[in-house]
mmCIF file of C-alpha atoms and ligand atoms in Angstrom:
data_model
loop_
_atom_site.group_PDB
_atom_site.id
_atom_site.type_symbol
_atom_site.label_atom_id
_atom_site.label_comp_id
_atom_site.label_asym_id
_atom_site.label_seq_id
_atom_site.Cartn_x
_atom_site.Cartn_y
_atom_site.Cartn_z
ATOM 1 C CA MET A 954 -20.450 -243.825 -119.687
ATOM 2 C CA ASN A 955 -18.046 -241.941 -117.583
ATOM 3 C CA ILE A 956 -14.494 -242.738 -118.703
ATOM 4 C CA PRO A 957 -12.248 -241.506 -116.382
ATOM 5 C CA ILE A 958 -9.316 -238.957 -117.131
ATOM 6 C CA ARG A 959 -5.746 -239.450 -116.394
ATOM 7 C CA ILE A 960 -3.546 -235.994 -116.277
ATOM 8 C CA ALA A 961 -0.546 -237.565 -118.186
ATOM 9 C CA GLY A 962 2.004 -234.626 -118.594
ATOM 10 C CA LEU A 963 2.503 -231.046 -118.086
ATOM 11 C CA GLY A 964 4.796 -228.414 -119.505
ATOM 12 C CA PHE A 965 5.909 -224.739 -119.782
ATOM 13 C CA TYR A 966 7.863 -222.437 -121.545
ATOM 14 C CA VAL A 967 8.619 -218.704 -121.114
ATOM 15 C CA PRO A 968 10.744 -216.500 -123.697
ATOM 16 C CA GLU A 969 14.199 -215.540 -122.614
ATOM 17 C CA THR A 970 13.979 -211.783 -122.606
ATOM 18 C CA VAL A 971 13.095 -210.417 -119.094
ATOM 19 C CA ILE A 972 11.882 -206.997 -118.312
ATOM 20 C CA THR A 973 12.134 -205.728 -114.723
ATOM 21 C CA ASN A 974 9.836 -203.245 -113.145
ATOM 22 C CA GLU A 975 12.985 -200.918 -113.244
ATOM 23 C CA ASP A 976 13.267 -201.021 -116.973
ATOM 24 C CA LEU A 977 9.752 -200.018 -117.278
ATOM 25 C CA THR A 978 10.618 -196.738 -115.828
ATOM 26 C CA LYS A 979 12.403 -195.905 -118.715
ATOM 27 C CA ILE A 980 9.240 -195.732 -120.790
ATOM 28 C CA ILE A 981 6.633 -194.973 -118.426
ATOM 29 C CA ASP A 982 5.866 -192.816 -115.388
ATOM 30 C CA THR A 983 5.784 -195.683 -112.825
ATOM 31 C CA SER A 984 8.056 -197.139 -109.818
ATOM 32 C CA ASP A 985 9.199 -200.699 -108.953
ATOM 33 C CA GLU A 986 7.467 -199.784 -105.510
ATOM 34 C CA TRP A 987 4.004 -199.008 -107.104
ATOM 35 C CA ILE A 988 4.108 -202.054 -109.198
ATOM 36 C CA ARG A 989 5.385 -204.323 -106.481
ATOM 37 C CA THR A 990 2.973 -203.154 -103.708
ATOM 38 C CA ARG A 991 -0.188 -203.171 -105.919
ATOM 39 C CA THR A 992 0.431 -206.336 -107.811
ATOM 40 C CA GLY A 993 3.187 -208.199 -106.396
ATOM 41 C CA ILE A 994 4.990 -208.270 -109.847
ATOM 42 C CA GLU A 995 8.713 -207.795 -110.204
ATOM 43 C CA LYS A 996 9.647 -208.818 -113.685
ATOM 44 C CA ARG A 997 8.112 -210.460 -116.771
ATOM 45 C CA HIS A 998 9.102 -212.456 -119.685
ATOM 46 C CA VAL A 999 8.203 -210.975 -123.321
ATOM 47 C CA LEU A 1000 8.441 -212.114 -126.841
ATOM 48 C CA SER A 1001 11.493 -210.518 -128.804
ATOM 49 C CA GLY A 1002 12.026 -210.134 -132.439
ATOM 50 C CA ASN A 1003 9.850 -212.474 -134.627
ATOM 51 C CA GLN A 1004 9.176 -215.032 -131.630
ATOM 52 C CA THR A 1005 5.621 -216.032 -131.710
ATOM 53 C CA SER A 1006 2.891 -217.461 -129.227
ATOM 54 C CA VAL A 1007 2.906 -220.468 -131.707
ATOM 55 C CA GLU A 1008 6.503 -221.155 -130.936
ATOM 56 C CA MET A 1009 5.966 -220.765 -127.135
ATOM 57 C CA GLY A 1010 3.041 -223.124 -127.497
ATOM 58 C CA VAL A 1011 5.118 -225.842 -129.346
ATOM 59 C CA GLU A 1012 7.917 -225.772 -126.601
ATOM 60 C CA ALA A 1013 5.233 -226.209 -123.691
ATOM 61 C CA THR A 1014 3.673 -228.974 -125.697
ATOM 62 C CA LYS A 1015 6.819 -231.059 -126.497
ATOM 63 C CA ARG A 1016 7.519 -231.112 -122.850
ATOM 64 C CA ALA A 1017 3.955 -232.234 -121.730
ATOM 65 C CA ILE A 1018 3.901 -234.974 -124.419
ATOM 66 C CA LYS A 1019 7.194 -236.233 -123.726
ATOM 67 C CA LYS A 1020 6.423 -236.465 -120.033
ATOM 68 C CA SER A 1021 3.202 -238.419 -120.885
ATOM 69 C CA GLY A 1022 4.864 -241.029 -123.250
ATOM 70 C CA ILE A 1023 1.871 -240.479 -125.655
ATOM 71 C CA ASN A 1024 2.549 -240.877 -129.403
ATOM 72 C CA VAL A 1025 1.718 -237.562 -131.152
ATOM 73 C CA GLU A 1026 -0.190 -239.535 -133.695
ATOM 74 C CA ASN A 1027 -2.612 -240.748 -131.143
ATOM 75 C CA ILE A 1028 -3.680 -237.154 -129.982
ATOM 76 C CA ASP A 1029 -7.443 -236.839 -130.838
ATOM 77 C CA TYR A 1030 -7.814 -233.177 -130.088
ATOM 78 C CA ILE A 1031 -5.691 -230.204 -129.742
ATOM 79 C CA ILE A 1032 -7.492 -227.167 -127.799
ATOM 80 C CA ALA A 1033 -5.654 -223.985 -127.542
ATOM 81 C CA ALA A 1034 -6.409 -220.921 -125.434
ATOM 82 C CA ALA A 1035 -4.398 -218.029 -126.997
ATOM 83 C CA SER A 1036 -5.536 -214.294 -126.789
ATOM 84 C CA LEU A 1037 -3.376 -213.371 -130.000
ATOM 85 C CA GLY A 1038 -2.320 -216.451 -131.969
ATOM 86 C CA THR A 1039 0.187 -215.805 -134.757
ATOM 87 C CA HIS A 1040 -2.726 -215.420 -137.146
ATOM 88 C CA ILE A 1041 -6.646 -215.133 -136.366
ATOM 89 C CA TYR A 1042 -6.704 -218.176 -138.798
ATOM 90 C CA PRO A 1043 -5.290 -220.711 -139.126
ATOM 91 C CA SER A 1044 -6.190 -221.381 -135.374
ATOM 92 C CA CYS A 1045 -3.300 -221.324 -133.000
ATOM 93 C CA ALA A 1046 -4.197 -225.038 -132.433
ATOM 94 C CA CYS A 1047 -3.801 -225.947 -135.877
ATOM 95 C CA GLU A 1048 -0.404 -224.216 -136.433
ATOM 96 C CA ILE A 1049 0.828 -226.289 -133.354
ATOM 97 C CA GLN A 1050 -0.421 -229.636 -135.016
ATOM 98 C CA GLY A 1051 1.296 -228.669 -138.054
ATOM 99 C CA ILE A 1052 4.700 -228.217 -136.346
ATOM 100 C CA ILE A 1053 4.345 -231.304 -133.890
ATOM 101 C CA GLY A 1054 3.017 -233.654 -136.484
ATOM 102 C CA ALA A 1055 -0.129 -234.714 -134.685
ATOM 103 C CA SER A 1056 -1.772 -235.441 -137.999
ATOM 104 C CA ASN A 1057 -4.870 -236.997 -136.466
ATOM 105 C CA ALA A 1058 -5.849 -234.250 -134.076
ATOM 106 C CA VAL A 1059 -9.199 -232.328 -134.283
ATOM 107 C CA CYS A 1060 -7.688 -228.705 -133.628
ATOM 108 C CA PHE A 1061 -9.439 -225.463 -132.547
ATOM 109 C CA ASP A 1062 -9.002 -222.436 -130.183
ATOM 110 C CA VAL A 1063 -10.985 -221.174 -127.368
ATOM 111 C CA THR A 1064 -11.572 -217.469 -126.628
ATOM 112 C CA ALA A 1065 -11.978 -217.220 -122.846
ATOM 113 C CA ALA A 1066 -9.093 -214.966 -121.930
ATOM 114 C CA CYS A 1067 -7.232 -215.934 -118.730
ATOM 115 C CA SER A 1068 -9.872 -218.850 -117.962
ATOM 116 C CA GLY A 1069 -9.022 -220.272 -121.415
ATOM 117 C CA LEU A 1070 -7.239 -223.376 -120.114
ATOM 118 C CA ILE A 1071 -9.717 -224.151 -117.512
ATOM 119 C CA TYR A 1072 -12.426 -223.577 -120.209
ATOM 120 C CA SER A 1073 -10.469 -225.894 -122.575
ATOM 121 C CA MET A 1074 -10.324 -228.533 -119.565
ATOM 122 C CA GLY A 1075 -13.919 -228.514 -119.260
ATOM 123 C CA ILE A 1076 -14.557 -229.230 -122.889
ATOM 124 C CA ALA A 1077 -11.891 -231.974 -122.773
ATOM 125 C CA LYS A 1078 -13.410 -233.578 -119.586
ATOM 126 C CA SER A 1079 -16.746 -233.881 -121.709
ATOM 127 C CA LEU A 1080 -14.953 -235.426 -124.508
ATOM 128 C CA ILE A 1081 -12.911 -238.084 -122.666
ATOM 129 C CA ASN A 1082 -15.662 -238.769 -120.093
ATOM 130 C CA SER A 1083 -18.341 -239.668 -122.882
ATOM 131 C CA GLY A 1084 -15.802 -241.802 -124.753
ATOM 132 C CA MET A 1085 -15.465 -239.329 -127.794
ATOM 133 C CA ALA A 1086 -11.822 -238.974 -127.362
ATOM 134 C CA LYS A 1087 -8.859 -240.674 -125.624
ATOM 135 C CA ASN A 1088 -5.911 -238.390 -125.800
ATOM 136 C CA ILE A 1089 -6.380 -234.606 -125.899
ATOM 137 C CA LEU A 1090 -3.774 -232.047 -125.576
ATOM 138 C CA LEU A 1091 -4.579 -228.547 -123.756
ATOM 139 C CA VAL A 1092 -2.281 -225.620 -124.861
ATOM 140 C CA ALA A 1093 -2.349 -222.158 -123.318
ATOM 141 C CA THR A 1094 -0.101 -219.626 -124.929
ATOM 142 C CA GLU A 1095 -0.140 -216.083 -124.581
ATOM 143 C CA ALA A 1096 1.504 -212.859 -126.189
ATOM 144 C CA LEU A 1097 -0.139 -210.159 -124.190
ATOM 145 C CA SER A 1098 2.909 -207.962 -124.623
ATOM 146 C CA ARG A 1099 1.757 -207.721 -128.172
ATOM 147 C CA CYS A 1100 -1.699 -206.416 -127.229
ATOM 148 C CA LEU A 1101 -0.529 -203.462 -124.778
ATOM 149 C CA ASP A 1102 -0.291 -199.872 -125.291
ATOM 150 C CA TRP A 1103 3.176 -199.508 -123.812
ATOM 151 C CA THR A 1104 2.362 -195.764 -122.721
ATOM 152 C CA ASP A 1105 -0.522 -196.735 -120.670
ATOM 153 C CA ARG A 1106 1.063 -197.435 -117.205
ATOM 154 C CA THR A 1107 -2.442 -198.872 -115.683
ATOM 155 C CA THR A 1108 -2.174 -201.632 -117.989
ATOM 156 C CA CYS A 1109 1.474 -202.453 -119.489
ATOM 157 C CA VAL A 1110 2.682 -203.222 -116.278
ATOM 158 C CA LEU A 1111 0.646 -206.224 -115.484
ATOM 159 C CA PHE A 1112 1.251 -208.777 -118.204
ATOM 160 C CA GLY A 1113 3.874 -210.952 -119.626
ATOM 161 C CA ASP A 1114 4.090 -213.779 -121.931
ATOM 162 C CA GLY A 1115 4.387 -217.597 -121.711
ATOM 163 C CA ALA A 1116 2.928 -220.787 -122.610
ATOM 164 C CA GLY A 1117 1.738 -223.968 -120.681
ATOM 165 C CA ALA A 1118 0.509 -227.478 -121.785
ATOM 166 C CA VAL A 1119 -1.432 -230.359 -120.195
ATOM 167 C CA MET A 1120 -1.888 -233.869 -121.843
ATOM 168 C CA LEU A 1121 -4.798 -235.596 -120.998
ATOM 169 C CA THR A 1122 -5.619 -239.464 -121.561
ATOM 170 C CA VAL A 1123 -7.670 -242.185 -120.352
ATOM 171 C CA SER A 1124 -6.957 -243.384 -116.768
ATOM 172 C CA ASP A 1125 -6.798 -247.389 -116.441
ATOM 173 C CA ASP A 1126 -7.142 -247.374 -112.724
ATOM 174 C CA GLY A 1127 -10.727 -245.767 -112.339
ATOM 175 C CA GLN A 1128 -9.358 -242.616 -110.895
ATOM 176 C CA ASP A 1129 -10.621 -239.493 -112.625
ATOM 177 C CA ASP A 1130 -7.926 -236.691 -112.367
ATOM 178 C CA ILE A 1131 -10.266 -234.208 -113.191
ATOM 179 C CA ALA A 1132 -12.721 -234.615 -110.259
ATOM 180 C CA ALA A 1133 -14.850 -231.573 -111.498
ATOM 181 C CA VAL A 1134 -14.877 -228.472 -113.681
ATOM 182 C CA ASP A 1135 -17.048 -225.494 -113.182
ATOM 183 C CA LEU A 1136 -17.268 -222.542 -115.896
ATOM 184 C CA LYS A 1137 -19.113 -219.292 -115.673
ATOM 185 C CA SER A 1138 -19.840 -216.456 -118.212
ATOM 186 C CA PHE A 1139 -20.996 -213.084 -117.548
ATOM 187 C CA GLY A 1140 -21.584 -211.178 -120.945
ATOM 188 C CA ASN A 1141 -23.117 -208.086 -119.223
ATOM 189 C CA LEU A 1142 -19.742 -207.426 -117.731
ATOM 190 C CA GLY A 1143 -17.671 -207.680 -120.912
ATOM 191 C CA HIS A 1144 -16.547 -203.836 -120.709
ATOM 192 C CA TYR A 1145 -14.582 -204.733 -117.719
ATOM 193 C CA ILE A 1146 -11.837 -206.116 -119.844
ATOM 194 C CA GLN A 1147 -11.615 -205.628 -123.504
ATOM 195 C CA MET A 1148 -9.217 -206.156 -126.279
ATOM 196 C CA PRO A 1149 -10.825 -204.643 -129.456
ATOM 197 C CA ALA A 1150 -10.499 -206.075 -133.033
ATOM 198 C CA THR A 1151 -9.269 -204.208 -135.744
ATOM 199 C CA GLY A 1152 -10.939 -203.795 -139.266
ATOM 200 C CA LYS A 1153 -11.836 -201.280 -141.829
ATOM 201 C CA ASN A 1154 -14.865 -200.797 -143.666
ATOM 202 C CA CYS A 1155 -15.455 -201.102 -147.471
ATOM 203 C CA PRO A 1156 -14.204 -198.040 -149.131
ATOM 204 C CA LEU A 1157 -17.576 -197.570 -150.776
ATOM 205 C CA ALA A 1158 -19.429 -197.658 -147.194
ATOM 206 C CA VAL A 1159 -19.246 -194.918 -144.369
ATOM 207 C CA PRO A 1160 -15.938 -195.321 -142.700
ATOM 208 C CA ASN A 1161 -16.000 -196.625 -139.471
ATOM 209 C CA ASP A 1162 -13.967 -195.553 -136.188
ATOM 210 C CA GLU A 1163 -10.861 -198.039 -136.214
ATOM 211 C CA GLU A 1164 -9.895 -199.070 -132.552
ATOM 212 C CA LYS A 1165 -6.236 -199.954 -131.678
ATOM 213 C CA MET A 1166 -5.940 -203.616 -130.611
ATOM 214 C CA PHE A 1167 -4.723 -202.802 -126.915
ATOM 215 C CA ILE A 1168 -6.213 -204.203 -123.607
ATOM 216 C CA LYS A 1169 -8.203 -201.989 -121.800
ATOM 217 C CA MET A 1170 -9.142 -202.829 -118.283
ATOM 218 C CA GLU A 1171 -11.605 -201.344 -115.489
ATOM 219 C CA GLY A 1172 -8.990 -202.783 -112.865
ATOM 220 C CA LYS A 1173 -11.086 -201.950 -109.657
ATOM 221 C CA GLU A 1174 -14.161 -203.278 -111.035
ATOM 222 C CA VAL A 1175 -12.362 -206.601 -111.747
ATOM 223 C CA TYR A 1176 -10.607 -206.754 -108.557
ATOM 224 C CA LYS A 1177 -14.199 -206.410 -106.913
ATOM 225 C CA PHE A 1178 -15.803 -208.751 -108.947
ATOM 226 C CA VAL A 1179 -13.171 -211.512 -108.483
ATOM 227 C CA VAL A 1180 -12.757 -211.113 -104.700
ATOM 228 C CA THR A 1181 -16.594 -211.307 -104.139
ATOM 229 C CA LYS A 1182 -17.408 -213.938 -106.653
ATOM 230 C CA LEU A 1183 -14.517 -216.376 -107.240
ATOM 231 C CA PRO A 1184 -14.370 -217.822 -103.681
ATOM 232 C CA ILE A 1185 -18.238 -218.762 -104.260
ATOM 233 C CA PHE A 1186 -17.631 -220.176 -107.507
ATOM 234 C CA ILE A 1187 -14.692 -222.376 -106.053
ATOM 235 C CA GLU A 1188 -16.775 -223.458 -103.205
ATOM 236 C CA GLU A 1189 -19.439 -224.769 -105.533
ATOM 237 C CA CYS A 1190 -17.075 -226.732 -107.787
ATOM 238 C CA VAL A 1191 -15.435 -228.377 -104.706
ATOM 239 C CA GLU A 1192 -18.941 -229.219 -103.514
ATOM 240 C CA LYS A 1193 -19.501 -230.892 -107.201
ATOM 241 C CA SER A 1194 -16.119 -232.809 -106.788
ATOM 242 C CA GLY A 1195 -17.352 -234.379 -103.596
ATOM 243 C CA VAL A 1196 -13.828 -233.897 -102.250
ATOM 244 C CA ASN A 1197 -13.846 -231.964 -98.787
ATOM 245 C CA LEU A 1198 -12.074 -228.465 -99.127
ATOM 246 C CA LYS A 1199 -10.037 -229.375 -96.336
ATOM 247 C CA ASP A 1200 -8.563 -232.376 -97.816
ATOM 248 C CA ILE A 1201 -7.430 -230.221 -100.808
ATOM 249 C CA ASP A 1202 -3.567 -229.920 -100.602
ATOM 250 C CA TYR A 1203 -2.834 -226.761 -102.951
ATOM 251 C CA LEU A 1204 -4.865 -223.678 -104.464
ATOM 252 C CA VAL A 1205 -3.310 -222.539 -107.991
ATOM 253 C CA PRO A 1206 -4.960 -219.506 -108.993
ATOM 254 C CA HIS A 1207 -4.724 -217.628 -111.832
ATOM 255 C CA GLN A 1208 -1.834 -214.962 -111.344
ATOM 256 C CA ALA A 1209 -3.355 -211.752 -112.069
ATOM 257 C CA ASN A 1210 -2.660 -209.653 -108.585
ATOM 258 C CA MET A 1211 -0.937 -210.822 -105.428
ATOM 259 C CA ARG A 1212 -3.485 -208.984 -103.536
ATOM 260 C CA ILE A 1213 -6.315 -211.118 -105.338
ATOM 261 C CA ILE A 1214 -4.447 -214.259 -104.630
ATOM 262 C CA GLU A 1215 -3.918 -213.344 -100.822
ATOM 263 C CA ALA A 1216 -7.705 -212.508 -100.513
ATOM 264 C CA LEU A 1217 -8.611 -216.056 -101.875
ATOM 265 C CA GLU A 1218 -6.138 -217.432 -99.635
ATOM 266 C CA LYS A 1219 -7.623 -215.850 -96.529
ATOM 267 C CA ARG A 1220 -11.317 -216.622 -97.743
ATOM 268 C CA LEU A 1221 -10.786 -220.190 -98.405
ATOM 269 C CA GLU A 1222 -8.693 -220.614 -95.325
ATOM 270 C CA PHE A 1223 -5.360 -221.785 -97.099
ATOM 271 C CA ASN A 1224 -1.917 -220.614 -96.169
ATOM 272 C CA SER A 1225 1.166 -219.144 -98.016
ATOM 273 C CA GLU A 1226 2.820 -222.808 -98.007
ATOM 274 C CA ASN A 1227 -0.319 -224.096 -100.109
ATOM 275 C CA VAL A 1228 -1.105 -221.382 -102.413
ATOM 276 C CA ILE A 1229 0.995 -221.195 -105.489
ATOM 277 C CA SER A 1230 2.134 -217.983 -106.709
ATOM 278 C CA ASN A 1231 5.156 -216.896 -109.222
ATOM 279 C CA ILE A 1232 3.440 -213.792 -110.139
ATOM 280 C CA GLN A 1233 6.618 -211.854 -109.190
ATOM 281 C CA GLU A 1234 8.676 -213.634 -111.864
ATOM 282 C CA TYR A 1235 6.003 -213.852 -114.731
ATOM 283 C CA ALA A 1236 3.271 -211.202 -114.176
ATOM 284 C CA ASN A 1237 -0.090 -211.891 -115.659
ATOM 285 C CA THR A 1238 0.488 -214.298 -118.464
ATOM 286 C CA SER A 1239 -3.418 -214.892 -118.998
ATOM 287 C CA ALA A 1240 -4.243 -218.300 -119.688
ATOM 288 C CA ALA A 1241 -0.811 -219.860 -119.510
ATOM 289 C CA SER A 1242 -0.667 -218.558 -115.732
ATOM 290 C CA ILE A 1243 -1.891 -221.673 -114.095
ATOM 291 C CA PRO A 1244 0.090 -224.203 -115.746
ATOM 292 C CA ILE A 1245 3.210 -222.171 -115.551
ATOM 293 C CA ALA A 1246 2.635 -221.929 -111.769
ATOM 294 C CA LEU A 1247 1.822 -225.569 -111.603
ATOM 295 C CA VAL A 1248 4.663 -226.858 -113.334
ATOM 296 C CA GLU A 1249 7.228 -224.522 -111.834
ATOM 297 C CA ALA A 1250 5.877 -225.317 -108.313
ATOM 298 C CA ILE A 1251 6.297 -229.224 -108.797
ATOM 299 C CA GLU A 1252 9.804 -228.679 -110.425
ATOM 300 C CA LYS A 1253 10.851 -226.509 -107.331
ATOM 301 C CA GLY A 1254 9.491 -228.983 -104.810
ATOM 302 C CA LYS A 1255 6.788 -226.310 -103.586
ATOM 303 C CA MET A 1256 4.135 -228.877 -104.658
ATOM 304 C CA LYS A 1257 4.526 -232.522 -103.420
ATOM 305 C CA LEU A 1258 3.023 -235.102 -105.726
ATOM 306 C CA PRO A 1259 0.660 -236.900 -105.576
ATOM 307 C CA CYS A 1260 -1.767 -234.340 -104.426
ATOM 308 C CA THR A 1261 -5.019 -232.639 -105.119
ATOM 309 C CA ALA A 1262 -5.285 -229.247 -106.320
ATOM 310 C CA ILE A 1263 -7.856 -226.287 -107.140
ATOM 311 C CA LEU A 1264 -7.038 -224.779 -110.328
ATOM 312 C CA THR A 1265 -9.124 -221.578 -110.630
ATOM 313 C CA GLY A 1266 -8.812 -218.518 -112.876
ATOM 314 C CA PHE A 1267 -11.046 -215.461 -114.096
ATOM 315 C CA GLY A 1268 -10.622 -213.177 -116.927
ATOM 316 C CA ALA A 1269 -12.040 -211.100 -119.976
ATOM 317 C CA GLY A 1270 -15.789 -212.139 -120.873
ATOM 318 C CA MET A 1271 -16.123 -211.803 -118.005
ATOM 319 C CA THR A 1272 -15.314 -215.551 -117.626
ATOM 320 C CA ALA A 1273 -14.476 -217.899 -114.542
ATOM 321 C CA GLY A 1274 -13.535 -221.364 -114.413
ATOM 322 C CA THR A 1275 -12.354 -223.839 -111.639
ATOM 323 C CA ALA A 1276 -11.228 -227.380 -111.811
ATOM 324 C CA ILE A 1277 -10.567 -229.949 -109.131
ATOM 325 C CA VAL A 1278 -7.767 -231.987 -110.030
ATOM 326 C CA ARG A 1279 -5.770 -235.014 -108.767
ATOM 327 C CA LEU A 1280 -1.975 -235.030 -109.745
ATOM 328 C CA ARG A 1281 0.111 -238.142 -110.168
ATOM 329 C CA GLU A 1282 3.781 -238.381 -109.836
ATOM 330 C CA GLY A 1283 5.935 -238.323 -112.839
ATOM 331 C CA ILE A 1284 3.891 -235.830 -114.817
ATOM 332 C CA VAL A 1285 6.561 -233.223 -114.794
HETATM 333 N N1 ACO B 2473 2.395 -196.618 -111.893
HETATM 334 C C1 ACO B 2473 2.243 -195.737 -110.937
HETATM 335 N N2 ACO B 2473 1.021 -195.073 -110.739
HETATM 336 C C2 ACO B 2473 0.008 -195.800 -111.357
HETATM 337 C C3 ACO B 2473 0.289 -197.000 -112.187
HETATM 338 C C4 ACO B 2473 1.526 -197.466 -112.568
HETATM 339 N N3 ACO B 2473 1.863 -198.282 -113.231
HETATM 340 N N4 ACO B 2473 -0.927 -197.350 -112.758
HETATM 341 C C5 ACO B 2473 -1.941 -196.615 -112.092
HETATM 342 N N5 ACO B 2473 -1.437 -195.667 -111.439
HETATM 343 C C6 ACO B 2473 -1.850 -194.626 -110.573
HETATM 344 C C7 ACO B 2473 -3.102 -194.316 -110.988
HETATM 345 O O1 ACO B 2473 -2.953 -193.311 -112.341
HETATM 346 C C8 ACO B 2473 -3.976 -193.715 -110.048
HETATM 347 O O2 ACO B 2473 -3.384 -192.173 -109.616
HETATM 348 P P1 ACO B 2473 -4.432 -191.229 -109.306
HETATM 349 O O3 ACO B 2473 -4.779 -191.537 -107.994
HETATM 350 O O4 ACO B 2473 -3.514 -189.920 -109.327
HETATM 351 O O5 ACO B 2473 -5.558 -191.287 -110.232
HETATM 352 C C9 ACO B 2473 -3.351 -194.527 -108.736
HETATM 353 O O6 ACO B 2473 -2.141 -195.171 -109.256
HETATM 354 C C10 ACO B 2473 -4.282 -195.436 -108.421
HETATM 355 O O7 ACO B 2473 -4.692 -196.224 -109.344
HETATM 356 P P2 ACO B 2473 -5.920 -197.585 -109.354
HETATM 357 O O8 ACO B 2473 -6.234 -197.736 -110.845
HETATM 358 O O9 ACO B 2473 -6.811 -196.912 -108.532
HETATM 359 O O10 ACO B 2473 -4.980 -198.499 -108.600
HETATM 360 P P3 ACO B 2473 -5.639 -199.832 -107.745
HETATM 361 O O11 ACO B 2473 -5.125 -199.668 -106.709
HETATM 362 O O12 ACO B 2473 -6.835 -200.119 -108.206
HETATM 363 O O13 ACO B 2473 -4.588 -200.855 -108.779
HETATM 364 C C11 ACO B 2473 -4.815 -202.613 -110.460
HETATM 365 C C12 ACO B 2473 -4.825 -201.071 -109.942
HETATM 366 C C13 ACO B 2473 -3.114 -203.294 -109.889
HETATM 367 C C14 ACO B 2473 -4.942 -202.694 -111.723
HETATM 368 C C15 ACO B 2473 -5.834 -203.425 -109.537
HETATM 369 O O14 ACO B 2473 -6.904 -202.695 -109.806
HETATM 370 C C16 ACO B 2473 -6.087 -204.692 -110.044
HETATM 371 O O15 ACO B 2473 -5.110 -205.513 -110.201
HETATM 372 N N6 ACO B 2473 -7.368 -204.899 -110.499
HETATM 373 C C17 ACO B 2473 -7.295 -206.540 -111.032
HETATM 374 C C18 ACO B 2473 -6.831 -206.546 -112.259
HETATM 375 C C19 ACO B 2473 -7.001 -207.879 -112.950
HETATM 376 O O16 ACO B 2473 -7.129 -208.922 -112.192
HETATM 377 N N7 ACO B 2473 -7.143 -208.124 -114.228
HETATM 378 C C20 ACO B 2473 -7.354 -209.383 -114.919
HETATM 379 C C21 ACO B 2473 -6.987 -209.250 -116.221
HETATM 380 S S1 ACO B 2473 -6.833 -210.947 -116.956
HETATM 381 C C22 ACO B 2473 -7.429 -210.760 -118.422
HETATM 382 O O17 ACO B 2473 -8.507 -211.431 -118.781
HETATM 383 C C23 ACO B 2473 -6.902 -209.942 -119.550
#
């Protein structure tokens, strides 16, 4: 059985509070020029007060569901990619379910850092293609501003908060909008990007060294890994999809660093017109960065529908994920 999938609706949401590079110079020894030339980032949106990643996820989700026209009662699964949900449990997916009233959905979170949305898409593809589910909601919602050491200039300038959602359903015209997904994991490279969990030993045991829950990163190693390996993974996925690389309209990469995006563009022979980037505005929003870039580019007319696109990301784990998708009119 191979039941085809339709990408039925997309949505994104970012919090209103904006922090510019210039603002950051008030709290760390940095400059707009350093951040801009090394990363392409100019500003980022961050949570403020008691706003939560679940609330961002709900906003993005509502937009994707509305566009899809699917009744929330008919959602079979909610799969959330969230580095920091409001709680470790209940899962972010369960919390979103409770708020939107998707009472028949099975809900769980995926931990694959910035590759989380593509990992979720891979799981959803298997579930729909095999006939185990009809309607699946994917949500990536990231609150990395709460996982940063705001005195560490090597990491805190890089990230922002935001959420994106993708509503998937069964296709009734035979076209599978998710032509291929390719996922990779490299646990041996886990030290490249880490966010330690916290927790104290039982007082009757030997005390442990408690780590702070901040992102730590070997930026140069990540950079080298991505620019050498990701193009190979992308080419493998394109081959698996049966689509010719030259016939793919757009490349929508994870928004981690403008120099990485440009290296991919060059290596895969795309150009600035068909590579989607909005890192300037939002910085690295981890798993949410691909859907945010995708929806914004469609809304602004930079991406014309219908089209084909490569969605590709990488992140802590190390993990990497690529999907070759077809995007129809009316999904945004
Ligand atoms: N402002 C000013 N100076 C800075 C800053 C800053 N914000 N940060 C670092 N520097 C300094 C360093 O201290 C260093 O100074 P030194 O030469 O006196 O020691 C100098 O700038 C160069 O630092 P590098 O780390 O060598 O800078 P590099 O050119 O490698 O750029 C960066 C760093 C932007 C992090 C880059 O390595 C990169 O983007 N790597 C990939 C990161 C990435 O993609 N991460 C994905 C994370 S996704 C996830 O899963 C969470």
